[in-house]
């Protein structure tokens, strides 16, 4: 089980130079983002408040495509 918090860094990646991108790691990162965003989309306002998100921020994050950090 993955803990979802606003400051977990699951949604933020650092910018890398093109020659340092680990292509084998990208699908894993994308899958993780997809799952976390789907969970955010299904949470109610009480759960979102418990993890430090408001409904508006959570909906914006959940609407992003998996390949965008």
C-alpha positions as a Markdown table, in Angstrom:
| # | Residue | x | y | z |
|---|---|---|---|---|
| 1 | Unk | 0.0 | 0.0 | 0.0 |
| 2 | Unk | 1.3 | 3.4 | -0.9 |
| 3 | Unk | 0.7 | 6.3 | 1.5 |
| 4 | Unk | -0.6 | 9.4 | -0.3 |
| 5 | Unk | 0.4 | 12.7 | 1.1 |
| 6 | Unk | 0.8 | 16.1 | -0.5 |
| 7 | Unk | 4.5 | 16.2 | 0.2 |
| 8 | Unk | 5.4 | 12.6 | -0.7 |
| 9 | Unk | 7.1 | 13.7 | -3.9 |
| 10 | Unk | 5.1 | 11.1 | -5.9 |
| 11 | Unk | 3.9 | 13.7 | -8.2 |
| 12 | Unk | 7.1 | 15.7 | -8.6 |
| 13 | Unk | 10.2 | 14.7 | -10.5 |
| 14 | Unk | 13.4 | 16.6 | -11.0 |
| 15 | Unk | 14.3 | 17.7 | -14.4 |
| 16 | Unk | 17.0 | 15.5 | -15.9 |
| 17 | Unk | 19.3 | 16.0 | -18.8 |
| 18 | Unk | 18.3 | 14.0 | -21.8 |
| 19 | Unk | 21.4 | 11.8 | -21.6 |
| 20 | Unk | 20.6 | 10.9 | -17.9 |
| 21 | Unk | 17.1 | 9.6 | -18.5 |
| 22 | Unk | 16.7 | 6.0 | -17.4 |
| 23 | Unk | 14.3 | 4.7 | -20.0 |
| 24 | Unk | 13.7 | 1.5 | -18.1 |
| 25 | Unk | 12.4 | 3.5 | -15.1 |
| 26 | Unk | 9.8 | 5.6 | -17.0 |
| 27 | Unk | 7.0 | 3.0 | -17.2 |
| 28 | Unk | 7.3 | 2.4 | -13.5 |
| 29 | Unk | 7.1 | 6.1 | -12.7 |
| 30 | Unk | 4.1 | 6.4 | -15.1 |
| 31 | Unk | 2.3 | 3.5 | -13.5 |
| 32 | Unk | 2.9 | 4.9 | -10.0 |
| 33 | Unk | 1.5 | 8.3 | -11.1 |
| 34 | Unk | -1.5 | 6.7 | -12.7 |
| 35 | Unk | -2.4 | 4.7 | -9.6 |
| 36 | Unk | -1.9 | 7.6 | -7.2 |
| 37 | Unk | -4.0 | 10.0 | -9.4 |
| 38 | Unk | -6.8 | 7.5 | -9.7 |
| 39 | Unk | -6.8 | 7.2 | -5.9 |
| 40 | Unk | -6.9 | 11.0 | -5.5 |
| 41 | Unk | -9.8 | 11.2 | -7.9 |
| 42 | Unk | -11.9 | 8.8 | -5.8 |
| 43 | Unk | -11.2 | 10.4 | -2.4 |
| 44 | Unk | -13.8 | 12.5 | -0.6 |
| 45 | Unk | -13.1 | 15.9 | 0.9 |
| 46 | Unk | -12.6 | 14.5 | 4.4 |
| 47 | Unk | -9.9 | 12.1 | 3.3 |
| 48 | Unk | -8.2 | 14.7 | 1.2 |
| 49 | Unk | -8.1 | 17.1 | 4.1 |
| 50 | Unk | -6.5 | 14.4 | 6.2 |
| 51 | Unk | -3.6 | 14.1 | 3.8 |
| 52 | Unk | -3.2 | 17.9 | 3.3 |
| 53 | Unk | -5.0 | 18.3 | 0.0 |
| 54 | Unk | -8.1 | 20.3 | -0.9 |
| 55 | Unk | -10.6 | 19.1 | -3.4 |
| 56 | Unk | -9.6 | 21.6 | -6.0 |
| 57 | Unk | -5.9 | 20.7 | -6.0 |
| 58 | Unk | -6.7 | 17.0 | -5.9 |
| 59 | Unk | -9.0 | 17.3 | -9.0 |
| 60 | Unk | -6.4 | 19.2 | -10.9 |
| 61 | Unk | -3.7 | 16.6 | -10.1 |
| 62 | Unk | -6.0 | 13.7 | -10.9 |
| 63 | Unk | -6.8 | 15.2 | -14.3 |
| 64 | Unk | -3.2 | 15.3 | -15.4 |
| 65 | Unk | -2.1 | 12.6 | -17.8 |
| 66 | Unk | 0.3 | 10.0 | -16.3 |
| 67 | Unk | 3.3 | 11.2 | -18.3 |
| 68 | Unk | 3.2 | 14.7 | -16.8 |
| 69 | Unk | 4.9 | 15.3 | -13.5 |
